[in-house]
Coordinates of C-alpha atoms in Angstrom, one line a residue:
X1 CA -24.1 35.8 -5.2
X2 CA -24.8 38.7 -2.4
X3 CA -25.4 36.2 0.9
X4 CA -22.1 34.3 0.1
X5 CA -20.1 37.5 0.3
X6 CA -21.9 38.8 2.9
X7 CA -20.4 35.5 4.7
X8 CA -17.4 35.5 7.1
X9 CA -14.8 34.6 5.2
X10 CA -14.9 30.6 6.7
X11 CA -17.9 29.9 6.2
X12 CA -17.1 31.1 2.8
X13 CA -14.3 29.3 1.5
X14 CA -16.7 25.2 3.9
X15 CA -19.1 26.6 2.3
X16 CA -18.0 27.2 -1.5
X17 CA -15.8 23.3 -1.4
X18 CA -18.2 22.0 0.6
X19 CA -20.5 22.0 -2.5
X20 CA -17.8 20.9 -5.4
X21 CA -17.3 18.1 -3.2
X22 CA -20.3 17.0 -3.4
X23 CA -20.9 18.3 -7.0
X24 CA -17.0 16.2 -8.0
X25 CA -17.5 13.2 -5.6
X26 CA -21.2 12.9 -8.2
X27 CA -19.5 13.4 -11.2
X28 CA -16.6 10.9 -10.9
X29 CA -19.6 8.0 -10.3
X30 CA -20.6 9.2 -13.4
X31 CA -19.3 6.5 -16.6
X32 CA -18.7 5.4 -20.1
X33 CA -18.7 1.9 -20.5
X34 CA -17.0 1.2 -16.7
X35 CA -15.1 4.2 -17.2
X36 CA -15.8 7.2 -15.3
X37 CA -13.8 10.0 -13.7
X38 CA -13.2 9.0 -9.8
X39 CA -12.2 11.2 -8.1
X40 CA -11.2 13.6 -10.4
X41 CA -14.3 14.6 -11.1
X42 CA -13.6 16.9 -7.6
X43 CA -11.0 18.8 -9.9
X44 CA -13.5 18.9 -12.5
X45 CA -16.3 20.7 -10.3
X46 CA -13.2 22.9 -8.1
X47 CA -12.4 24.2 -12.0
X48 CA -16.5 24.9 -13.1
X49 CA -16.7 26.2 -9.2
X50 CA -13.3 28.5 -9.9
X51 CA -14.7 30.5 -13.3
X52 CA -18.5 30.6 -12.1
X53 CA -16.7 32.3 -9.1
X54 CA -13.9 34.1 -10.6
X55 CA -16.5 35.6 -13.3
X56 CA -18.7 37.3 -10.2
X57 CA -15.7 38.6 -8.3
X58 CA -16.0 36.1 -5.4
X59 CA -13.4 36.8 -3.1
X60 CA -12.1 33.3 -0.7
X61 CA -9.7 33.8 1.5
X62 CA -5.5 32.0 -0.5
X63 CA -4.2 31.7 3.0
X64 CA -7.5 30.5 4.3
X65 CA -7.1 27.6 1.2
X66 CA -3.8 27.7 1.2
X67 CA -4.1 25.7 4.4
X68 CA -7.4 23.7 3.4
X69 CA -5.0 22.7 0.5
X70 CA -1.5 21.3 2.5
X71 CA -3.2 19.7 4.8
X72 CA -5.8 17.9 3.2
X73 CA -2.0 16.5 1.0
X74 CA -1.3 16.1 4.4
X75 CA -4.7 14.3 5.5
X76 CA -3.6 11.6 1.9
X77 CA -0.2 11.2 2.0
X78 CA -0.1 9.7 5.6
X79 CA -2.7 7.5 5.1
X80 CA -1.4 5.9 1.8
X81 CA 2.2 5.8 4.2
X82 CA 0.2 4.0 6.6
X83 CA -2.0 1.5 4.6
X84 CA 2.1 0.5 2.3
X85 CA 4.1 0.8 5.3
X86 CA 3.6 -2.8 6.0
X87 CA 4.6 -4.7 3.4
X88 CA 6.3 -1.6 1.4
X89 CA 10.0 -3.0 2.3
X90 CA 8.6 -6.4 1.9
X91 CA 8.0 -5.6 -1.9
X92 CA 11.4 -4.6 -3.2
X93 CA 12.6 -8.2 -2.5
X94 CA 11.4 -11.5 -3.7
X95 CA 8.7 -12.2 -6.8
X96 CA 8.0 -8.2 -6.1
X97 CA 12.1 -6.9 -7.3
X98 CA 10.9 -8.1 -11.0
X99 CA 7.7 -5.7 -10.9
X100 CA 8.8 -2.5 -9.2
X101 CA 11.6 -3.1 -11.2
X102 CA 9.4 -2.2 -13.6
X103 CA 7.7 0.7 -11.9
X104 CA 10.5 2.2 -11.9
X105 CA 11.6 2.5 -15.2
X106 CA 7.5 3.5 -16.3
X107 CA 8.4 6.5 -13.9
X108 CA 11.3 6.8 -15.3
X109 CA 10.6 7.1 -18.6
X110 CA 7.7 9.6 -17.9
X111 CA 10.8 11.7 -15.9
X112 CA 12.5 11.8 -19.9
X113 CA 9.6 12.0 -21.6
X114 CA 8.2 15.2 -20.3
X115 CA 12.3 16.9 -19.5
X116 CA 12.6 16.0 -23.3
X117 CA 9.6 18.0 -24.3
X118 CA 10.9 20.7 -21.7
X119 CA 14.1 21.3 -23.6
X120 CA 13.7 20.4 -27.0
X121 CA 9.6 22.2 -27.9
X122 CA 10.3 24.8 -25.6
X123 CA 7.1 23.8 -23.0
X124 CA 7.7 26.2 -20.6
X125 CA 8.6 23.9 -17.3
X126 CA 5.3 25.3 -15.0
X127 CA 3.4 23.6 -17.9
X128 CA 5.6 20.6 -18.1
X129 CA 5.0 19.5 -14.4
X130 CA 1.6 19.9 -14.7
X131 CA 1.2 17.7 -18.3
X132 CA 4.0 15.4 -16.2
X133 CA 1.1 15.0 -13.4
X134 CA -1.9 14.6 -15.1
X135 CA -1.1 12.3 -17.7
X136 CA 0.2 10.2 -14.8
X137 CA -2.8 10.6 -13.5
X138 CA -1.3 11.4 -9.1
X139 CA -2.7 15.0 -7.6
X140 CA 0.4 14.2 -5.1
X141 CA 3.3 15.2 -7.9
X142 CA 1.7 18.1 -8.6
X143 CA 1.5 19.2 -5.0
X144 CA 4.8 18.0 -4.7
X145 CA 5.8 20.3 -8.1
X146 CA 3.8 23.5 -7.1
X147 CA 5.9 23.5 -3.4
X148 CA 9.1 23.1 -5.5
X149 CA 8.0 25.5 -7.2
X150 CA 7.6 28.0 -4.5
X151 CA 10.8 27.4 -3.3
X152 CA 13.0 27.8 -6.1
X153 CA 10.9 31.5 -6.0
X154 CA 8.7 30.9 -9.4
X155 CA 6.5 34.2 -10.3
X156 CA 3.1 33.7 -9.0
X157 CA 1.5 33.7 -11.8
X158 CA 3.6 30.8 -12.8
X159 CA 2.4 29.3 -9.7
X160 CA -1.4 28.4 -11.4
X161 CA 0.0 27.3 -14.4
X162 CA 0.5 23.0 -13.6
X163 CA -3.1 22.7 -12.2
X164 CA -4.3 23.7 -15.6
X165 CA -1.8 21.8 -17.6
X166 CA -2.9 19.0 -15.0
X167 CA -6.6 19.2 -15.6
X168 CA -6.6 19.3 -18.9
X169 CA -4.3 16.3 -19.7
X170 CA -6.1 14.4 -16.7
X171 CA -9.1 12.9 -18.2
X172 CA -6.5 11.1 -21.3
X173 CA -3.7 9.7 -18.3
X174 CA -7.2 7.2 -17.4
X175 CA -8.2 6.7 -20.7
X176 CA -4.2 6.2 -22.4
X177 CA -3.9 4.0 -19.1
X178 CA -7.0 1.7 -20.6
X179 CA -5.4 2.2 -23.7
X180 CA -2.1 0.3 -23.4
X181 CA -3.4 -2.3 -22.1
X182 CA -5.5 -2.8 -25.1
X183 CA -2.6 -2.3 -26.7
X184 CA -0.7 -5.2 -25.0
X185 CA -3.3 -7.5 -25.1
X186 CA -4.1 -7.2 -29.6
X187 CA -0.4 -7.4 -29.7
X188 CA 0.5 -10.7 -28.7
X189 CA -2.8 -11.9 -28.8
X190 CA -3.6 -12.4 -25.2
X191 CA -6.2 -14.8 -24.1
X192 CA -6.9 -13.0 -21.1
X193 CA -9.6 -15.6 -19.5
X194 CA -7.4 -18.6 -20.1
X195 CA -4.0 -16.4 -18.4
X196 CA -6.5 -16.3 -15.5
X197 CA -6.5 -18.9 -15.0
X198 CA -3.2 -20.3 -15.7
X199 CA -1.8 -17.4 -12.5
X200 CA -4.8 -19.1 -10.8
X201 CA -3.3 -22.2 -11.2
X202 CA 0.0 -21.1 -9.9
X203 CA -1.2 -19.1 -7.0
X204 CA -2.8 -22.0 -5.5
X205 CA -0.5 -23.7 -5.8
X206 CA 2.2 -22.0 -4.2
X207 CA 0.1 -20.7 -1.4
X208 CA 0.7 -22.3 1.2
X209 CA 4.1 -20.6 2.5
X210 CA 3.5 -22.6 6.0
X211 CA 2.0 -26.3 5.5
X212 CA 1.8 -28.8 8.0
X213 CA 3.4 -32.2 8.3
X214 CA 2.3 -35.3 10.8
X215 CA 5.7 -37.3 11.8
X216 CA 5.5 -40.9 14.0
X217 CA 8.8 -40.5 16.7
X218 CA 11.2 -44.0 15.6
X219 CA 14.3 -42.6 15.7
X220 CA 15.7 -43.8 18.5
X221 CA 17.4 -41.3 19.5
X222 CA 15.6 -39.1 19.6
X223 CA 13.5 -41.0 23.0
X224 CA 13.9 -40.2 26.4
X225 CA 15.3 -36.1 24.2
X226 CA 13.3 -33.2 25.0
X227 CA 11.6 -31.2 21.9
X228 CA 12.6 -28.4 23.4
X229 CA 16.4 -29.7 23.4
X230 CA 16.3 -30.1 19.2
X231 CA 17.5 -27.1 17.9
X232 CA 17.3 -27.8 14.1
X233 CA 12.9 -28.4 14.6
X234 CA 13.7 -23.4 15.1
X235 CA 16.3 -23.0 12.1
X236 CA 14.4 -24.9 10.1
X237 CA 11.1 -22.2 11.3
X238 CA 9.2 -25.9 12.4
X239 CA 6.7 -25.5 15.3
X240 CA 4.7 -28.8 17.1
X241 CA 1.7 -28.2 18.0
X242 CA -0.8 -30.9 18.8
X243 CA 1.7 -34.4 20.6
X244 CA -0.2 -37.7 20.2
X245 CA 0.2 -40.2 22.5
X246 CA -2.1 -43.4 24.1
X247 CA -4.2 -42.1 21.7
X248 CA -4.6 -38.7 23.8
X249 CA -3.9 -35.0 22.3
X250 CA -2.3 -32.6 24.1
X251 CA -0.4 -29.7 22.4
X252 CA 3.8 -29.9 23.7
X253 CA 5.9 -27.9 25.1
X254 CA 9.8 -27.5 25.3
X255 CA 10.3 -29.9 28.0
X256 CA 7.8 -32.4 27.0
X257 CA 10.4 -35.5 26.8
X258 CA 9.6 -37.7 23.5
X259 CA 8.5 -41.4 23.4
X260 CA 8.2 -43.8 20.4
X261 CA 5.8 -43.8 18.7
X262 CA 4.2 -40.4 19.7
X263 CA 3.1 -38.6 16.6
X264 CA 3.5 -34.5 16.7
X265 CA 1.4 -31.9 14.2
X266 CA 4.8 -30.3 12.5
X267 CA 4.0 -26.8 10.7
X268 CA 6.3 -25.3 8.3
X269 CA 7.9 -24.2 5.4
X270 CA 6.7 -26.9 3.1
X271 CA 11.0 -28.0 2.6
X272 CA 11.7 -27.8 6.0
X273 CA 9.4 -30.1 6.6
X274 CA 10.5 -32.4 4.5
X275 CA 14.3 -32.3 6.6
X276 CA 12.2 -33.1 9.8
X277 CA 10.3 -36.0 8.8
X278 CA 13.8 -37.4 7.7
X279 CA 14.8 -36.7 11.6
X280 CA 11.9 -38.2 12.9
X281 CA 11.7 -41.4 11.6
X282 CA 8.6 -40.9 9.5
X283 CA 5.3 -39.4 8.7
X284 CA 3.0 -40.4 10.9
X285 CA -0.7 -42.5 8.7
X286 CA -2.9 -40.9 10.7
X287 CA -3.8 -36.8 10.9
X288 CA -4.0 -35.7 14.1
X289 CA -6.6 -32.2 14.0
X290 CA -8.5 -31.4 16.7
X291 CA -11.9 -33.2 16.5
X292 CA -14.4 -32.4 18.4
X293 CA -13.9 -35.8 20.6
X294 CA -10.3 -34.0 22.3
X295 CA -9.8 -31.0 23.9
X296 CA -7.8 -29.1 22.5
X297 CA -9.1 -26.5 20.1
X298 CA -7.5 -24.5 18.4
X299 CA -8.6 -20.0 17.6
X300 CA -6.8 -17.3 15.5
X301 CA -6.0 -14.3 17.9
X302 CA -5.4 -10.7 17.6
X303 CA -3.4 -9.2 18.8
X304 CA -3.9 -5.5 20.5
X305 CA -2.8 -5.1 24.0
X306 CA 0.3 -2.3 24.4
X307 CA 2.2 -5.0 27.0
X308 CA 2.7 -7.9 24.1
X309 CA 3.9 -5.1 21.3
X310 CA 6.4 -5.6 20.1
X311 CA 8.2 -9.1 21.5
X312 CA 9.2 -11.8 20.7
X313 CA 7.4 -15.1 20.6
X314 CA 10.3 -16.9 22.2
X315 CA 10.6 -13.7 25.0
X316 CA 6.0 -14.2 25.0
X317 CA 7.0 -18.1 25.7
X318 CA 3.3 -18.7 25.7
X319 CA 3.8 -22.3 25.2
X320 CA 5.3 -22.8 28.9
X321 CA 3.8 -20.2 30.6
X322 CA -0.1 -20.0 29.2
X323 CA -0.2 -24.2 27.4
X324 CA -0.6 -23.2 23.8
X325 CA 1.3 -22.9 21.0
X326 CA 1.9 -20.0 18.0
X327 CA 1.5 -22.7 14.7
X328 CA 0.6 -18.7 12.5
X329 CA 1.3 -15.1 12.1
X330 CA -1.0 -13.9 9.5
X331 CA 0.5 -9.3 9.3
X332 CA -0.8 -7.9 6.5
X333 CA -1.7 -10.9 4.9
X334 CA 1.4 -12.6 4.8
X335 CA 0.9 -15.9 6.6
X336 CA 4.4 -16.1 8.6
X337 CA 6.4 -18.9 10.2
X338 CA 6.9 -18.0 13.9
X339 CA 10.2 -17.9 14.9
X340 CA 11.3 -17.5 18.6
X341 CA 13.4 -14.3 17.3
X342 CA 9.9 -13.1 15.6
X343 CA 9.0 -9.8 17.1
X344 CA 4.5 -9.3 17.6
X345 CA 2.9 -6.1 15.8
X346 CA 0.2 -4.5 16.8
X347 CA -2.4 -6.4 14.8
X348 CA -0.7 -10.2 13.1
X349 CA -3.1 -12.8 13.2
X350 CA -1.7 -15.4 15.7
X351 CA -3.5 -19.1 15.1
X352 CA -2.8 -20.8 18.8
X353 CA -3.5 -24.5 19.9
X354 CA -4.6 -25.4 23.4
X355 CA -6.9 -26.5 25.6
X356 CA -10.3 -24.0 26.0
X357 CA -9.4 -22.4 28.9
X358 CA -5.9 -22.3 28.0
X359 CA -6.8 -20.1 24.4
X360 CA -8.9 -17.9 27.0
X361 CA -5.9 -17.3 29.0
X362 CA -3.4 -16.6 25.8
X363 CA -6.7 -14.1 24.4
X364 CA -6.3 -12.0 27.4
X365 CA -2.0 -11.7 26.7
X366 CA -2.8 -10.7 23.7
X367 CA -6.0 -8.5 24.1
X368 CA -7.8 -9.7 20.9
X369 CA -9.5 -6.9 21.5
X370 CA -12.7 -6.9 18.5
X371 CA -13.0 -2.4 20.0
X372 CA -9.1 -1.8 19.2
X373 CA -8.9 -3.0 16.2
X374 CA -11.8 -0.7 15.0
X375 CA -11.0 2.6 16.6
X376 CA -7.9 5.1 15.6
X377 CA -5.5 6.1 17.6
X378 CA -5.6 10.2 17.5
X379 CA -3.1 11.1 19.3
X380 CA 0.3 9.3 16.8
X381 CA -1.6 10.7 14.0
X382 CA -0.9 13.5 14.8
X383 CA 2.3 13.0 15.8
X384 CA 2.8 11.4 12.8
X385 CA 1.4 15.2 11.7
X386 CA 4.0 16.5 12.2
X387 CA 7.3 14.3 12.6
X388 CA 5.8 14.3 8.6
X389 CA 6.2 18.7 8.6
X390 CA 10.1 19.3 9.7
X391 CA 10.8 15.9 8.1
X392 CA 8.7 17.7 5.0
X393 CA 11.0 21.6 5.5
X394 CA 14.3 19.2 6.6
X395 CA 16.7 20.3 3.8
X396 CA 18.2 17.8 1.3
X397 CA 22.1 18.9 0.2
X398 CA 22.5 17.4 -2.8
X399 CA 26.0 17.0 -4.9
X400 CA 25.1 18.8 -9.1
X401 CA 21.8 19.8 -7.3
X402 CA 21.1 24.2 -7.5
X403 CA 19.2 24.8 -4.8
X404 CA 18.0 22.3 -1.4
X405 CA 15.9 19.0 -2.0
X406 CA 12.7 19.9 -0.1
X407 CA 10.1 16.4 0.6
X408 CA 7.5 18.9 1.2
X409 CA 4.2 18.3 2.4
X410 CA 4.0 15.5 -0.1
X411 CA 7.0 13.4 0.9
X412 CA 7.8 14.1 4.1
X413 CA 4.4 13.1 5.7
X414 CA 4.6 9.9 3.5
X415 CA 7.9 8.8 4.5
X416 CA 7.3 9.0 8.0
X417 CA 4.3 7.3 7.5
X418 CA 6.1 4.8 5.9
X419 CA 8.9 4.9 8.4
X420 CA 6.1 4.7 11.4
X421 CA 4.2 2.1 9.8
X422 CA 6.8 -1.1 8.9
X423 CA 7.9 -0.2 13.4
X424 CA 4.7 -0.9 14.1
X425 CA 4.8 0.7 17.6
X426 CA 6.8 2.8 19.9
X427 CA 5.6 1.7 23.6
X428 CA 1.6 2.6 24.1
X429 CA 1.9 4.7 20.6
X430 CA 0.1 2.2 17.8
X431 CA 0.7 3.7 14.1
X432 CA -1.7 0.8 13.1
X433 CA -5.2 2.1 11.7
X434 CA -8.1 0.7 11.4
X435 CA -9.0 0.4 7.0
X436 CA -12.2 2.0 7.5
X437 CA -10.7 5.7 9.3
X438 CA -7.9 5.0 6.8
X439 CA -9.3 5.5 4.2
X440 CA -12.2 7.8 5.4
X441 CA -9.1 10.4 6.2
X442 CA -7.7 10.0 2.5
X443 CA -10.5 10.1 0.8
X444 CA -11.7 13.7 2.4
X445 CA -7.4 14.2 2.5
X446 CA -7.5 14.1 -1.5
X447 CA -11.1 15.9 -2.4
X448 CA -9.8 19.4 0.4
X449 CA -6.3 19.5 -2.9
X450 CA -8.2 18.4 -5.2
X451 CA -11.1 20.4 -5.4
X452 CA -8.9 23.4 -3.3
X453 CA -6.8 23.3 -6.7
X454 CA -9.6 23.1 -9.6
X455 CA -11.1 26.6 -7.0
X456 CA -8.2 28.2 -8.3
X457 CA -6.9 26.9 -11.3
X458 CA -10.6 27.7 -12.7
X459 CA -10.1 31.2 -13.4
X460 CA -8.0 30.6 -16.2
X461 CA -8.8 27.6 -17.9
X462 CA -11.5 28.9 -20.5
X463 CA -9.1 31.2 -20.9
X464 CA -6.1 28.8 -21.3
X465 CA -7.6 26.1 -23.9
X466 CA -9.1 29.8 -25.7
X467 CA -6.0 30.8 -25.5
X468 CA -4.6 28.1 -27.4
X469 CA -2.0 26.5 -24.8
X470 CA -4.3 23.3 -23.3
X471 CA -4.3 21.8 -27.1
X472 CA -0.5 21.4 -27.2
X473 CA -0.7 20.5 -23.3
X474 CA -2.8 18.1 -24.5
X475 CA -0.9 15.7 -27.2
X476 CA 2.5 16.1 -25.1
X477 CA 0.1 14.6 -22.5
X478 CA -1.0 12.0 -25.1
X479 CA 3.0 11.0 -25.5
X480 CA 3.7 11.4 -21.4
X481 CA 1.2 8.7 -20.9
X482 CA 1.3 6.5 -23.3
X483 CA 5.3 5.7 -24.5
X484 CA 6.2 4.7 -20.8
X485 CA 2.7 2.7 -21.0
X486 CA 3.7 0.7 -24.1
X487 CA 7.4 0.3 -23.6
X488 CA 7.1 -1.9 -20.0
X489 CA 4.1 -3.7 -21.6
X490 CA 6.4 -5.0 -23.7
X491 CA 9.3 -5.1 -22.2
X492 CA 7.2 -6.5 -19.5
X493 CA 5.3 -9.0 -21.6
X494 CA 8.2 -10.2 -24.5
X495 CA 11.1 -10.0 -22.1
X496 CA 10.2 -10.9 -18.4
X497 CA 7.5 -13.4 -19.7
X498 CA 4.5 -11.7 -17.4
X499 CA 1.2 -12.4 -17.8
X500 CA -1.6 -10.1 -19.3
X501 CA -3.9 -9.3 -15.8
X502 CA 0.2 -8.7 -13.9
X503 CA 1.0 -6.6 -16.2
X504 CA -2.0 -4.0 -15.9
X505 CA -2.1 -4.5 -12.7
X506 CA 1.9 -3.2 -12.6
X507 CA 1.0 -0.7 -15.6
X508 CA -2.3 0.3 -13.3
X509 CA 0.0 1.4 -9.6
X510 CA 2.8 2.6 -11.4
X511 CA 0.5 4.9 -12.5
X512 CA -1.7 5.2 -9.5
X513 CA -4.8 4.7 -11.8
X514 CA -7.2 3.1 -9.3
X515 CA -10.1 3.4 -12.6
X516 CA -7.3 0.7 -14.5
X517 CA -7.5 -1.7 -11.7
X518 CA -10.6 -1.9 -12.7
X519 CA -9.9 -3.0 -16.3
X520 CA -8.1 -5.1 -15.4
X521 CA -10.1 -6.6 -12.9
X522 CA -12.7 -6.7 -15.8
X523 CA -10.6 -8.7 -18.0
X524 CA -11.0 -11.9 -16.2
X525 CA -11.7 -13.4 -12.7
X526 CA -8.4 -13.4 -11.0
X527 CA -6.3 -11.9 -8.4
X528 CA -2.6 -10.9 -10.3
X529 CA -4.0 -7.2 -10.5
X530 CA -4.7 -6.2 -7.9
X531 CA -1.2 -8.2 -6.3
X532 CA 0.7 -6.7 -8.9
X533 CA -1.1 -3.0 -8.6
X534 CA -0.3 -3.3 -4.5
X535 CA 3.4 -4.7 -5.1
X536 CA 4.8 -1.1 -6.8
X537 CA 2.2 1.1 -5.7
X538 CA 4.4 2.1 -2.8
X539 CA 6.8 2.6 -4.8
X540 CA 5.8 4.4 -7.7
X541 CA 3.9 6.5 -5.4
X542 CA 7.3 7.3 -3.2
X543 CA 9.2 8.4 -7.2
X544 CA 6.0 10.5 -8.4
X545 CA 6.3 13.3 -5.6
X546 CA 9.7 12.7 -5.4
X547 CA 9.8 13.3 -10.1
X548 CA 8.7 16.6 -9.8
X549 CA 11.2 17.6 -6.8
X550 CA 14.2 16.4 -9.1
X551 CA 12.4 17.5 -12.4
X552 CA 13.1 21.8 -11.4
X553 CA 15.7 21.6 -9.5
X554 CA 18.0 19.7 -12.3
X555 CA 15.7 22.3 -15.4
X556 CA 14.9 25.9 -12.9

């Protein structure tokens, strides 16, 4: 302790934070029947370290700790936004709409239960915010709560209360998620293995959003017509990627004149291909493939060149300029039809067909650089941080609110990152971040945030439990955890008829709870939990961060 006390303040803070982080991460890896604290272990290691430091009279610079806490939070929420941004708005459409409605129901119920506890049981507002954040296992929500409490001028003594309440409710927040999944399974007597098999069968039947079809030109009205003049094909999002004529396989272009008996390999949505088959006159008896005896090959090329970012497939015009055809576009795991107006983004994977030398030229044009995919562009990252700080500080005046709403350091960087990731690039600035770099920064950020939070709460943690406040907070946390989970699960099964594994993914994602996802994955061999988790996670995270701020402004 004498050595620590003699250290410069910054060195002392680095030493303590590093020790807490290492111990907490090790604690989080300890599992009982497959369930552990995960990243939450850092919080409890911080509480233990804070208790020891308080008893020893060890001083940690408040200014240093505040900066580390907020910077860690920015790292965490910004990288989350960059990760989920490309699919965020798509998740709000089509099949994701029902799942996100369930996430909205679950978040709304947890807010309602927390507000009801505050209004009816005289639960202090600061404690209620910590109970809410811990019961739903969402550390950014806790950060947002502390930020808005400072904004409205809460006394300094109240600023530590949310962290204490978070710590005592967090463990059941994890366990309650698993308990609710088991409850839904038992009430409806569900066989997870059977439902997993049924889900995968449905998914395989629908997996190929883009299909292929070989058609033969038998419609005499098309003979002599240029392929590019058939406006029906682009309107159907159908691409002709190969042409077999007189036994020779080639890549057709817009200038190719059709002849009777030509065989075309078409790529597009299934219903569109059926319409195209009627247009050309029938399905070919022989399939077209890029076999060893052909000079036509296919490759998957990745868009990494700055010069093509934001350009549409029509503007790029690889067919006429190089002699290759783009037959498919894969963006963030989603297969897209190569429509002429589709604008390319960094990291898009294009299936390109042509002769080997033309494919080489196309790769040079598109970039196809593995190094760029693995290298984080740091200039856009810091620009994103700066924009996030500005947006988080802007006052938002809403009708009926007694004070302006601010997104803060939890909401501002998150919103900015989602929008920037959706934009893809701005000139040479590319907002894409390699998954490994994204994960490393995200883990570093949340570890720093939770370590500071635990150290700040540790001095009063034992006192809080011994004084009697901790046990009621735990009981309130059980209500905030279980009521939304059970109600949402019952609605998902009884009303919407969703399968168990999808429901489990929704419950884990709406609570942003990775241990819940791990438990759901163990129920059956299926991607249903992960798909549902990824669908609702972005919206749930945004709502969890905004909810404490709205609660404070409404109830303060």
